[in-house]
Coordinates of C-alpha atoms in Angstrom, one line a residue:
Chain A
M175 CA -95.1 33.5 16.3
T176 CA -98.1 35.7 17.2
I177 CA -101.8 34.9 16.8
E178 CA -104.6 37.1 15.8
V179 CA -107.4 36.7 18.4
A180 CA -111.0 37.6 18.0
A181 CA -112.2 36.7 21.5
I182 CA -111.0 35.4 24.9
G183 CA -113.6 34.5 27.5
G184 CA -115.0 31.9 29.8
F185 CA -118.3 30.5 31.0
H186 CA -119.8 27.8 33.2
V187 CA -122.1 25.1 31.8
G188 CA -124.2 22.3 33.3
G189 CA -124.9 21.9 37.0
R190 CA -128.1 22.4 39.1
E191 CA -129.4 24.4 42.0
V192 CA -129.2 22.7 45.4
R193 CA -131.0 23.9 48.6
L194 CA -129.7 23.2 52.1
E195 CA -131.6 23.7 55.4
G196 CA -131.2 23.0 59.1
L197 CA -127.4 23.7 59.3
P198 CA -126.2 25.8 62.2
V199 CA -125.0 29.4 61.6
R200 CA -121.3 30.4 62.0
H201 CA -119.4 33.7 62.4
A202 CA -116.3 34.7 60.3
R203 CA -114.4 37.8 59.2
F204 CA -113.8 38.0 55.4
A205 CA -111.7 41.1 54.6
V206 CA -108.7 42.8 56.2
G207 CA -110.3 45.6 58.2
G208 CA -113.8 44.3 57.5
P209 CA -116.4 43.4 60.2
E210 CA -117.3 40.0 61.6
K211 CA -120.2 38.5 59.8
V212 CA -122.8 35.9 60.4
V213 CA -122.5 33.0 58.0
D214 CA -125.8 31.1 57.4
P215 CA -124.9 28.0 55.5
N216 CA -128.5 27.3 54.5
G217 CA -130.1 28.4 51.3
A218 CA -129.6 28.0 47.6
F219 CA -126.4 27.1 45.8
E220 CA -125.2 26.0 42.4
A221 CA -123.4 22.6 42.1
E222 CA -122.0 20.2 39.5
Q223 CA -121.3 22.9 36.9
M224 CA -118.1 23.0 34.9
Y225 CA -115.9 25.8 33.6
V226 CA -114.6 26.5 30.1
Q227 CA -112.3 29.2 28.7
Y228 CA -112.2 29.8 25.0
V229 CA -109.7 31.6 22.8
R230 CA -111.2 32.2 19.3
L231 CA -108.9 33.2 16.4
A232 CA -109.8 35.9 14.0
S233 CA -109.2 33.4 11.1
P234 CA -109.1 29.8 12.4
T235 CA -107.9 27.4 9.7
A236 CA -109.1 24.2 11.5
P237 CA -112.5 22.8 10.7
W238 CA -113.7 22.7 14.3
P239 CA -112.8 24.1 17.7
L240 CA -110.5 21.8 19.8
L241 CA -111.7 21.0 23.3
L242 CA -108.8 20.3 25.8
W243 CA -109.9 18.2 28.8
H244 CA -107.5 17.6 31.7
G245 CA -106.9 14.5 33.9
G246 CA -107.5 13.6 37.5
G247 CA -106.3 16.0 40.2
Q248 CA -105.6 18.6 37.5
T249 CA -107.3 21.6 35.8
G250 CA -107.0 23.2 32.4
V251 CA -103.6 24.5 33.6
T252 CA -102.3 21.1 32.1
W253 CA -102.5 22.7 28.7
E254 CA -100.8 26.0 29.5
D255 CA -97.1 26.6 30.2
T256 CA -95.0 23.6 30.9
P257 CA -93.6 23.4 34.5
D258 CA -90.2 24.7 33.2
G259 CA -91.9 27.6 31.5
R260 CA -92.2 26.6 27.8
P261 CA -95.4 27.3 25.9
G262 CA -98.1 24.7 26.4
W263 CA -100.4 22.9 23.9
Q264 CA -103.1 25.6 24.3
M265 CA -100.7 28.1 22.6
R266 CA -99.3 25.6 20.1
F267 CA -102.8 24.5 18.8
L268 CA -103.8 28.2 18.6
E269 CA -100.7 28.8 16.5
A270 CA -101.6 25.9 14.4
G271 CA -105.0 27.5 13.6
W272 CA -107.4 25.9 16.1
D273 CA -109.9 27.7 18.2
V274 CA -109.2 26.2 21.7
Y275 CA -111.6 25.6 24.6
V276 CA -109.8 24.7 27.8
S277 CA -112.0 23.4 30.6
D278 CA -112.0 22.7 34.3
A279 CA -114.2 19.6 35.0
V280 CA -116.8 19.5 37.7
E281 CA -115.3 20.1 41.2
R282 CA -111.9 21.1 39.8
G283 CA -110.4 24.6 39.6
R284 CA -112.7 27.4 38.4
A285 CA -115.6 25.0 38.2
G286 CA -116.0 25.3 41.9
W287 CA -117.0 22.6 44.3
A288 CA -119.8 21.9 46.7
R289 CA -120.1 21.3 50.5
F290 CA -119.6 17.7 51.6
P291 CA -121.2 15.5 52.9
E292 CA -124.3 17.6 52.4
I293 CA -124.0 17.9 48.6
F294 CA -121.0 15.8 47.5
P295 CA -121.6 12.6 49.6
T296 CA -117.9 11.7 50.1
E297 CA -114.8 13.6 51.2
P298 CA -112.2 14.7 48.6
V299 CA -108.9 13.0 47.9
F300 CA -105.6 14.9 47.8
R301 CA -102.9 13.6 45.6
E302 CA -99.5 13.2 47.2
K303 CA -96.1 14.0 45.6
R304 CA -94.3 10.7 45.8
Q305 CA -97.3 8.6 44.7
A306 CA -97.8 11.0 41.7
W307 CA -94.1 10.8 40.8
E308 CA -94.5 7.0 40.3
L309 CA -98.1 7.1 38.8
F310 CA -97.1 9.7 36.3
R311 CA -94.0 7.6 35.4
V312 CA -91.5 10.3 36.1
G313 CA -89.4 7.8 38.0
P314 CA -89.7 4.1 38.9
P315 CA -90.8 2.8 42.3
G316 CA -88.2 3.7 44.9
S317 CA -86.8 6.6 42.9
W318 CA -88.5 9.4 44.9
A319 CA -86.7 11.4 47.5
D320 CA -87.9 14.3 49.6
E321 CA -84.9 16.4 48.6
P322 CA -85.4 17.4 44.9
E323 CA -81.8 16.8 43.9
A324 CA -81.8 13.3 45.4
R325 CA -84.7 12.2 43.2
R326 CA -83.8 9.7 40.4
P327 CA -86.1 9.9 37.4
F328 CA -86.1 7.3 34.6
P329 CA -82.9 7.6 32.7
G330 CA -83.7 9.5 29.6
T331 CA -86.9 11.0 31.0
R332 CA -88.3 14.0 29.1
F333 CA -90.3 15.2 32.0
P334 CA -89.0 18.5 33.4
W335 CA -88.4 16.8 36.7
R336 CA -86.3 19.5 38.2
A337 CA -89.5 21.6 38.1
Y338 CA -91.5 18.8 39.8
D339 CA -92.4 20.8 42.9
R340 CA -93.5 23.7 40.8
F341 CA -95.6 21.3 38.6
F342 CA -97.2 19.9 41.7
K343 CA -98.6 23.3 42.6
Q344 CA -101.1 22.6 39.8
T345 CA -102.6 19.7 41.7
V346 CA -106.1 20.2 43.0
P347 CA -108.3 18.0 45.2
R348 CA -110.8 15.6 43.6
W349 CA -113.6 13.3 44.5
A350 CA -114.0 9.6 43.6
G351 CA -117.4 8.5 42.4
H352 CA -118.3 11.6 40.5
E353 CA -118.1 10.1 37.0
A354 CA -121.8 10.5 36.2
I355 CA -122.1 14.2 37.2
T356 CA -118.8 15.0 35.5
Q357 CA -119.9 13.3 32.3
R358 CA -123.2 15.1 32.4
A359 CA -121.4 18.5 32.5
Y360 CA -119.0 17.4 29.7
D361 CA -121.9 16.4 27.6
A362 CA -123.5 19.8 28.2
L363 CA -120.3 21.4 27.1
V364 CA -120.2 19.5 23.9
G365 CA -123.8 20.5 23.3
A366 CA -123.0 24.2 23.9
V367 CA -120.0 24.3 21.6
G368 CA -121.3 22.2 18.8
P369 CA -119.1 20.3 16.2
C370 CA -115.7 19.9 17.8
A371 CA -112.6 17.7 18.3
I372 CA -111.8 16.6 21.9
M373 CA -108.3 16.0 23.2
A374 CA -108.3 14.6 26.7
H375 CA -105.6 13.6 29.1
S376 CA -105.6 10.6 31.5
Q377 CA -108.9 10.6 33.5
G378 CA -110.4 12.9 30.8
G379 CA -109.9 10.2 28.1
A380 CA -112.9 8.1 29.2
F381 CA -115.1 11.2 29.5
A382 CA -114.2 12.2 25.9
M383 CA -115.0 8.7 24.6
Q384 CA -118.3 8.7 26.4
A385 CA -119.1 12.2 25.1
A386 CA -118.5 10.8 21.6
L387 CA -120.8 7.9 22.2
A388 CA -123.5 10.4 23.5
A389 CA -123.1 12.8 20.6
P390 CA -121.4 11.0 17.7
E391 CA -122.7 13.6 15.2
T392 CA -121.1 16.5 17.2
V393 CA -117.8 15.0 18.3
R394 CA -115.7 14.8 15.2
A395 CA -112.5 13.3 16.7
V396 CA -111.2 12.0 20.0
I397 CA -107.6 12.1 21.0
A398 CA -106.9 10.4 24.2
I399 CA -103.5 11.2 25.7
E400 CA -102.5 8.4 28.1
P401 CA -106.1 7.6 29.1
S402 CA -106.5 6.1 32.5
G403 CA -109.8 4.3 31.6
V404 CA -112.2 3.5 28.7
P405 CA -115.9 2.7 28.4
D406 CA -116.7 -1.0 28.9
P407 CA -117.0 -2.3 25.3
G408 CA -119.7 -4.7 26.5
A409 CA -121.8 -1.9 28.0
V410 CA -121.8 0.6 25.1
D411 CA -122.4 0.3 21.3
P412 CA -119.1 1.0 19.6
A413 CA -120.9 1.2 16.3
R414 CA -122.3 4.6 17.4
V415 CA -118.9 6.1 17.0
R416 CA -118.0 4.3 13.8
D417 CA -117.6 7.7 12.1
V418 CA -115.6 9.4 14.9
P419 CA -111.9 8.7 14.5
H420 CA -110.1 7.9 17.8
L421 CA -106.4 8.3 18.5
V422 CA -104.6 7.2 21.6
V423 CA -101.1 8.5 22.5
W424 CA -98.8 6.5 24.8
G425 CA -95.5 7.6 26.4
D426 CA -92.6 5.5 27.5
F427 CA -91.8 3.3 30.5
I428 CA -95.1 1.4 30.4
A429 CA -93.8 -2.1 29.9
G430 CA -92.2 -2.2 33.3
D431 CA -95.3 -0.9 35.1
A432 CA -98.0 -3.4 35.9
A433 CA -100.8 -0.9 36.4
W434 CA -100.1 1.0 33.2
T435 CA -99.6 -2.3 31.3
D436 CA -103.0 -3.5 32.5
N437 CA -104.6 -0.1 31.6
R438 CA -103.1 -0.1 28.2
A439 CA -104.5 -3.5 27.6
R440 CA -108.0 -2.3 28.6
V441 CA -107.7 0.6 26.2
A442 CA -106.5 -1.8 23.4
R443 CA -109.6 -3.9 23.9
Y444 CA -111.9 -0.9 23.5
W445 CA -109.9 0.1 20.4
E446 CA -110.4 -3.4 19.0
A447 CA -114.1 -3.1 19.6
L448 CA -114.2 0.3 17.8
A449 CA -112.3 -1.3 14.8
R450 CA -114.6 -4.3 14.7
A451 CA -117.5 -1.9 14.5
G452 CA -116.0 -0.3 11.5
G453 CA -114.5 2.6 13.3
R454 CA -111.1 4.2 12.9
A455 CA -109.1 3.6 16.1
E456 CA -105.4 4.4 15.9
V457 CA -102.5 4.3 18.2
L458 CA -99.5 6.7 18.4
D459 CA -97.1 4.7 20.6
L460 CA -94.2 7.2 20.9
P461 CA -91.5 4.7 21.8
A462 CA -92.6 2.5 18.8
E463 CA -92.0 5.6 16.6
G464 CA -88.5 6.0 18.0
I465 CA -89.5 8.8 20.4
H466 CA -88.3 7.7 23.8
G467 CA -88.5 9.1 27.3
N468 CA -92.0 10.5 27.5
S469 CA -93.9 10.5 30.8
H470 CA -97.7 10.4 31.5
F471 CA -97.6 14.2 30.6
P472 CA -96.3 14.5 27.1
M473 CA -97.7 18.0 26.9
M474 CA -95.2 19.0 29.5
D475 CA -92.2 16.8 28.4
D476 CA -89.2 18.5 26.8
N477 CA -90.4 17.3 23.3
S478 CA -93.9 18.6 23.9
D479 CA -93.8 20.6 20.7
A480 CA -92.8 17.6 18.6
V481 CA -95.6 15.5 20.1
A482 CA -98.1 18.3 19.5
A483 CA -97.1 18.5 15.9
L484 CA -97.7 14.7 15.4
V485 CA -101.1 15.0 17.0
E486 CA -101.9 18.1 14.9
R487 CA -100.9 16.3 11.7
W488 CA -103.3 13.4 12.5
L489 CA -106.1 15.9 13.2
R490 CA -105.5 17.8 10.0
G491 CA -105.5 14.5 8.1
L492 CA -109.1 13.9 9.2
A493 CA -110.3 17.3 8.0
G494 CA -108.5 17.0 4.7
Chain B
M244 CA -111.8 44.3 17.1
T245 CA -109.1 41.6 17.1
I246 CA -105.8 41.6 19.1
E247 CA -102.4 40.4 18.1
V248 CA -101.2 38.0 20.9
A249 CA -97.6 36.9 21.5
A250 CA -98.3 34.5 24.4
I251 CA -101.0 32.9 26.5
G252 CA -100.0 30.9 29.5
G253 CA -100.3 30.3 33.2
F254 CA -98.2 29.5 36.2
H255 CA -98.4 29.1 40.0
V256 CA -96.5 31.3 42.4
G257 CA -95.9 31.3 46.1
G258 CA -96.9 28.6 48.5
R259 CA -94.9 26.0 50.4
E260 CA -94.4 22.2 50.9
V261 CA -96.5 20.6 53.7
R262 CA -96.0 17.1 55.1
L263 CA -98.7 15.0 56.7
E264 CA -98.3 11.8 58.6
G265 CA -100.4 9.4 60.7
L266 CA -103.6 9.7 58.8
P267 CA -105.5 6.5 58.0
V268 CA -105.5 5.1 54.4
R269 CA -108.7 4.9 52.3
H270 CA -109.8 3.2 49.1
A271 CA -111.4 4.8 46.0
R272 CA -112.0 4.3 42.3
F273 CA -110.8 7.2 40.1
A274 CA -111.7 6.5 36.5
V275 CA -114.6 4.9 34.6
G276 CA -113.4 1.4 34.1
G277 CA -110.3 1.9 36.3
P278 CA -109.3 -0.3 39.3
E279 CA -110.0 0.5 42.9
K280 CA -106.9 2.1 44.5
V281 CA -105.5 2.6 47.9
V282 CA -105.4 6.3 48.9
D283 CA -102.7 7.1 51.4
P284 CA -103.4 10.7 52.6
N285 CA -99.9 11.0 54.1
G286 CA -96.9 12.5 52.5
A287 CA -95.8 15.7 50.8
F288 CA -98.2 18.3 49.3
E289 CA -98.0 21.9 48.0
A290 CA -100.2 24.5 49.8
E291 CA -100.9 28.2 49.8
Q292 CA -99.8 28.9 46.2
M293 CA -101.8 31.0 43.8
Y294 CA -102.5 30.9 40.0
V295 CA -102.1 33.4 37.3
Q296 CA -102.9 33.4 33.6
Y297 CA -101.3 35.9 31.3
V298 CA -102.1 37.2 27.9
R299 CA -99.2 39.1 26.4
L300 CA -99.8 41.3 23.3
A301 CA -97.4 41.4 20.4
S302 CA -97.2 45.2 20.7
P303 CA -98.6 46.4 24.1
T304 CA -99.1 50.2 24.1
A305 CA -99.5 50.4 27.9
P306 CA -96.5 51.1 30.1
W307 CA -96.9 48.1 32.4
P308 CA -98.9 44.8 32.6
L309 CA -102.3 45.1 34.3
L310 CA -103.0 42.6 37.1
L311 CA -106.6 41.7 37.6
W312 CA -107.5 40.4 41.2
H313 CA -110.9 39.0 42.0
G314 CA -113.0 39.4 45.1
G315 CA -114.2 37.0 47.8
G316 CA -115.8 33.7 46.8
Q317 CA -114.8 34.4 43.2
T318 CA -112.0 33.6 40.8
G319 CA -110.4 35.2 37.8
V320 CA -113.6 34.4 35.9
T321 CA -114.8 37.8 37.3
W322 CA -112.9 39.4 34.5
E323 CA -114.0 37.2 31.6
D324 CA -117.4 37.1 30.0
T325 CA -120.3 38.9 31.7
P326 CA -123.0 36.5 33.0
D327 CA -125.2 37.5 30.0
G328 CA -122.3 36.7 27.6
R329 CA -120.8 40.0 26.7
P330 CA -116.9 40.4 26.6
G331 CA -115.4 41.1 30.0
W332 CA -112.7 43.5 31.2
Q333 CA -109.9 41.0 30.4
M334 CA -110.7 41.4 26.7
R335 CA -111.4 45.1 26.9
F336 CA -108.1 46.0 28.5
L337 CA -106.3 43.7 26.0
E338 CA -108.0 45.6 23.2
A339 CA -106.9 48.8 24.9
G340 CA -103.2 47.7 24.7
W341 CA -102.6 46.2 28.1
D342 CA -100.9 42.9 28.8
V343 CA -103.3 41.3 31.3
Y344 CA -102.6 38.9 34.2
V345 CA -105.7 37.3 35.6
S346 CA -105.2 35.4 38.8
D347 CA -107.0 33.0 41.2
A348 CA -106.0 33.8 44.8
V349 CA -104.8 31.2 47.3
E350 CA -107.5 28.5 47.8
R351 CA -109.7 29.7 44.9
G352 CA -110.2 28.2 41.5
R353 CA -107.0 26.9 39.8
A354 CA -104.9 27.9 42.8
G355 CA -106.1 24.7 44.4
W356 CA -106.8 24.2 48.1
A357 CA -105.5 22.2 51.0
R358 CA -106.9 19.6 53.3
F359 CA -108.6 20.9 56.4
P360 CA -108.3 20.9 59.4
E361 CA -104.8 19.4 58.9
I362 CA -103.4 22.2 56.7
F363 CA -106.1 24.9 56.6
P364 CA -107.2 25.1 60.2
T365 CA -110.8 26.0 59.6
E366 CA -113.6 24.8 57.4
P367 CA -114.6 26.6 54.2
V368 CA -117.5 29.0 53.8
F369 CA -120.0 28.6 50.9
R370 CA -121.7 31.8 49.7
E371 CA -125.5 31.5 49.4
K372 CA -127.6 33.0 46.6
R373 CA -130.0 35.2 48.5
Q374 CA -127.3 36.6 50.7
A375 CA -125.1 37.4 47.7
W376 CA -128.0 39.0 45.9
E377 CA -128.3 41.6 48.7
L378 CA -124.5 41.9 49.5
F379 CA -123.8 42.6 45.8
R380 CA -126.5 45.1 45.7
V381 CA -128.5 43.5 42.9
G382 CA -131.6 44.1 44.9
P383 CA -132.6 45.5 48.3
P384 CA -133.3 43.3 51.4
G385 CA -136.5 41.3 50.8
S386 CA -136.3 41.5 47.0
W387 CA -135.0 37.9 46.6
A388 CA -137.2 35.1 45.5
D389 CA -136.4 31.5 44.7
E390 CA -138.2 31.8 41.4
P391 CA -136.0 33.8 39.0
E392 CA -138.8 35.8 37.5
A393 CA -140.2 36.7 40.9
R394 CA -137.0 38.5 42.0
R395 CA -137.2 42.3 42.2
P396 CA -133.8 44.0 41.7
F397 CA -133.2 47.7 42.3
P398 CA -135.2 49.7 39.8
G399 CA -132.7 50.8 37.2
T400 CA -130.1 48.1 38.1
R401 CA -127.5 47.5 35.4
F402 CA -126.6 44.0 36.7
P403 CA -127.7 41.3 34.3
W404 CA -130.0 39.9 37.0
R405 CA -131.9 37.6 34.7
A406 CA -128.6 35.7 34.3
Y407 CA -128.1 35.6 38.1
D408 CA -128.2 31.8 38.5
R409 CA -125.7 31.5 35.7
F410 CA -123.5 34.2 37.4
F411 CA -123.7 32.2 40.6
K412 CA -122.1 29.2 39.0
Q413 CA -118.8 31.2 39.2
T414 CA -118.9 31.2 43.0
V415 CA -116.3 29.1 44.7
P416 CA -115.8 28.2 48.4
R417 CA -113.5 30.4 50.6
W418 CA -111.8 30.4 53.9
A419 CA -112.0 33.1 56.5
G420 CA -108.7 34.1 58.3
H421 CA -106.4 33.4 55.3
E422 CA -105.4 37.1 54.8
A423 CA -101.8 36.6 55.6
I424 CA -101.1 33.6 53.4
T425 CA -103.1 35.1 50.5
Q426 CA -101.2 38.4 50.9
R427 CA -97.9 36.5 50.8
A428 CA -98.8 34.9 47.5
Y429 CA -100.0 38.2 46.0
D430 CA -96.7 39.8 47.1
A431 CA -94.9 36.9 45.4
L432 CA -96.9 37.5 42.2
V433 CA -96.0 41.2 42.1
G434 CA -92.3 40.2 42.6
A435 CA -92.6 37.7 39.8
V436 CA -94.2 40.1 37.3
G437 CA -92.3 43.3 38.1
P438 CA -93.6 46.8 37.5
C439 CA -97.3 46.6 37.1
A440 CA -100.7 48.2 37.7
I441 CA -103.2 46.3 39.9
M442 CA -107.0 46.4 39.5
A443 CA -108.7 44.6 42.3
H444 CA -112.3 43.9 43.1
S445 CA -114.0 43.7 46.5
Q446 CA -111.9 41.6 48.9
G447 CA -109.0 41.9 46.4
G448 CA -108.9 45.7 47.0
A449 CA -107.2 45.5 50.4
F450 CA -104.7 42.9 49.1
A451 CA -103.8 45.3 46.3
M452 CA -103.3 48.2 48.7
Q453 CA -101.1 46.0 50.9
A454 CA -99.1 44.8 47.9
A455 CA -98.5 48.5 47.0
L456 CA -97.3 49.2 50.6
A457 CA -95.0 46.2 50.4
A458 CA -93.5 47.1 47.0
P459 CA -94.2 50.7 46.3
E460 CA -91.5 50.8 43.6
T461 CA -93.0 47.9 41.7
V462 CA -96.8 48.6 42.0
R463 CA -97.3 51.7 39.8
A464 CA -101.1 52.1 40.3
V465 CA -103.9 50.6 42.4
I466 CA -107.5 50.6 41.2
A467 CA -109.9 49.3 43.8
I468 CA -113.3 48.4 42.3
E469 CA -115.8 48.4 45.2
P470 CA -113.2 47.3 47.9
S471 CA -114.6 45.5 50.9
G472 CA -111.8 46.6 53.2
V473 CA -108.7 48.7 53.5
P474 CA -105.4 48.6 55.5
D475 CA -105.8 50.2 58.9
P476 CA -104.3 53.7 58.3
G477 CA -102.9 53.6 61.9
A478 CA -101.1 50.4 61.4
V479 CA -99.3 51.1 58.1
D480 CA -97.3 54.0 56.7
P481 CA -99.3 55.7 53.9
A482 CA -96.3 57.8 53.0
R483 CA -94.7 54.6 51.5
V484 CA -97.2 54.7 48.7
R485 CA -97.1 58.5 48.1
D486 CA -95.9 57.8 44.6
V487 CA -98.5 55.1 43.9
P488 CA -101.8 56.6 42.5
H489 CA -104.9 55.0 44.0
L490 CA -108.4 55.1 42.4
V491 CA -111.5 53.7 44.0
V492 CA -114.6 53.0 42.0
W493 CA -118.1 52.9 43.6
G494 CA -121.4 51.7 42.1
D495 CA -124.9 52.7 43.0
F496 CA -127.4 52.0 45.9
I497 CA -124.8 52.4 48.6
A498 CA -126.6 55.2 50.5
G499 CA -129.4 53.0 51.6
D500 CA -127.2 50.1 52.7
A501 CA -125.7 50.4 56.2
A502 CA -122.9 47.9 55.7
W503 CA -121.7 49.4 52.4
T504 CA -122.0 52.9 53.8
D505 CA -119.8 52.0 56.8
N506 CA -117.4 50.3 54.4
R507 CA -117.2 53.3 52.1
A508 CA -116.5 55.5 55.1
R509 CA -113.6 53.2 56.1
V510 CA -112.2 53.4 52.6
A511 CA -112.6 57.2 52.7
R512 CA -110.5 57.4 55.9
Y513 CA -107.7 55.4 54.2
W514 CA -107.9 57.6 51.2
E515 CA -107.6 60.7 53.4
A516 CA -104.5 59.2 55.0
L517 CA -103.0 58.7 51.6
A518 CA -103.7 62.3 50.6
R519 CA -102.4 63.7 53.9
A520 CA -99.2 61.7 53.2
G521 CA -98.9 63.5 49.8
G522 CA -100.3 60.7 47.7
R523 CA -102.8 60.7 44.9
A524 CA -106.0 59.0 46.1
E525 CA -109.0 59.6 43.8
V526 CA -112.6 58.5 43.7
L527 CA -114.7 57.6 40.7
D528 CA -118.2 57.6 42.3
L529 CA -120.3 56.5 39.3
P530 CA -123.7 58.0 40.5
A531 CA -122.0 61.3 41.2
E532 CA -120.8 61.3 37.6
G533 CA -124.4 60.8 36.5
I534 CA -123.9 57.0 35.9
H535 CA -126.7 55.3 37.8
G536 CA -127.6 51.7 38.4
N537 CA -124.3 49.9 38.9
S538 CA -124.0 47.0 41.3
H539 CA -121.1 45.7 43.3
F540 CA -119.9 44.1 40.0
P541 CA -119.5 47.0 37.5
M542 CA -117.4 44.7 35.2
M543 CA -120.5 42.6 34.7
D544 CA -123.1 45.4 34.6
D545 CA -124.7 46.4 31.3
N546 CA -122.5 49.5 31.0
S547 CA -119.3 47.5 31.8
D548 CA -117.6 48.8 28.6
A549 CA -118.3 52.4 29.6
V550 CA -116.9 51.9 33.1
A551 CA -113.9 50.1 31.7
A552 CA -113.2 53.1 29.4
L553 CA -113.3 55.5 32.3
V554 CA -110.9 53.4 34.3
E555 CA -108.6 53.0 31.3
R556 CA -108.6 56.7 30.7
W557 CA -107.5 57.3 34.3
L558 CA -104.7 54.7 34.0
R559 CA -103.5 56.2 30.7
G560 CA -103.4 59.6 32.3
L561 CA -100.8 58.3 34.8
A562 CA -98.6 56.9 32.1
G563 CA -98.8 60.1 30.0

């Protein structure tokens, strides 16, 4: 199907000016056929901003825009095509009538990143293929092989694992310890957009939950797809988001994975705190619904359209 | 006006697998409320790929897709909103009937970047505000001030200079000396898309001209917006692109700027070589057309729509 679009654009939000001085000058050549230039690394820079791209429909039928927040080591590309070339959730939610805002968090993708250690105190971390294969539950420990055809994913996996190397080209570097600056930019984004629903993946999940705690009158719903963390229920006031429905979506192969089992238990404790405070905290456990084989990236799995439809139905139910 | 869109999506193209070994392990915490994890920086990575996002119309009226390539220290955001919030050229060319592919070159934005010095041999370069203010011909040397209101742009500038700090949030780090790997990815992009027109800004200009030399049967037109370099006419065969029309677009305030005057002369020599080889190499010199005040970023200047219309008319003339 086609969509009638009123506007496509992007902008940066949040961040601050940073000034550097006392660094030595360098020389470099920047264009084919161009001259060598002096590079003075001192002066004024922007840092800690984030990027968002919006697609606004001519006639959205959803009550609010939908913000799509990616996970760690990723960018907004998470929500575009699947690694095997099928349409992603950005397109599917547009088709379903939602204005969609896809962002790149601070330091990721089009958000840009800042010099280290002068501005960002630590060095970045680069995710590695084998480790990600296991962390993302494409295959169990020991199932990785350097040769693509020798890799052994979980039987019944829905992840397009034959396109794994192509998927991996989406990976970007990240920094540890940037939660506060990233949260500040996300909160600025919510403030800039106004009333909205947030769907967040993995590392983005906790940022979305915190954004709801910071602006419960603006964030109308939180959907956490396989969140890798949650706010500490003892350190926040879950009653603040009593009127913000939360949904968590879990894929398959968690039971045999100690780290994901622990993590799911941590999320469950926060969900219980939300419920005790009078909130609506729901769980879409795909295997429990008879939907098997999903990885940590259900928006890329071969049943991505079906999972999107389930999430969209939940969201529509809130608005109705 | 609204546009009828058939597909929005993105993918990565080009690049290669790189393996690292022998680096020491680290520890870091990656999610709010998440556990501390071991980071082993060794293993397999992807490097040197680039990113492209496409918007395909339900009924394009243009003969080919239009590829939009950004300049140095920038990403595809160049073609989105202007810094003062008006629609960018991505939207304007979609409205004019072109399928549009906006890319982030190797190492920029959503393309991702690789560890240095282990994969990228040198350290990145971070563009500074004052230097960019002068290089982009927003204001003459000495016109910069830290305080936004104290800055003195060229009289009659069309750049939205009061939004300069917001514009600067688009800036991303870059590497010098990556011309060959970046060109390889751009050539792969052209191969993946097929027959196309390329519009490229600043550093992107030389990449577009080289892509046409590499695939003259695929690249149907090159529009270089303020190119910062050109192929060496003695090192390439301009006759290869005899059938690929080239247009260069220049803004204002070049005459008083030694570096840009030199650069324009270098571009003119390549244009002469194209013409001598029987090619069509044209110049849209905006001040000579009575259009004054444009900066190095005509797609962001306050007459961006008018300049887009001139370029679009030239492109349509080729197809007609």
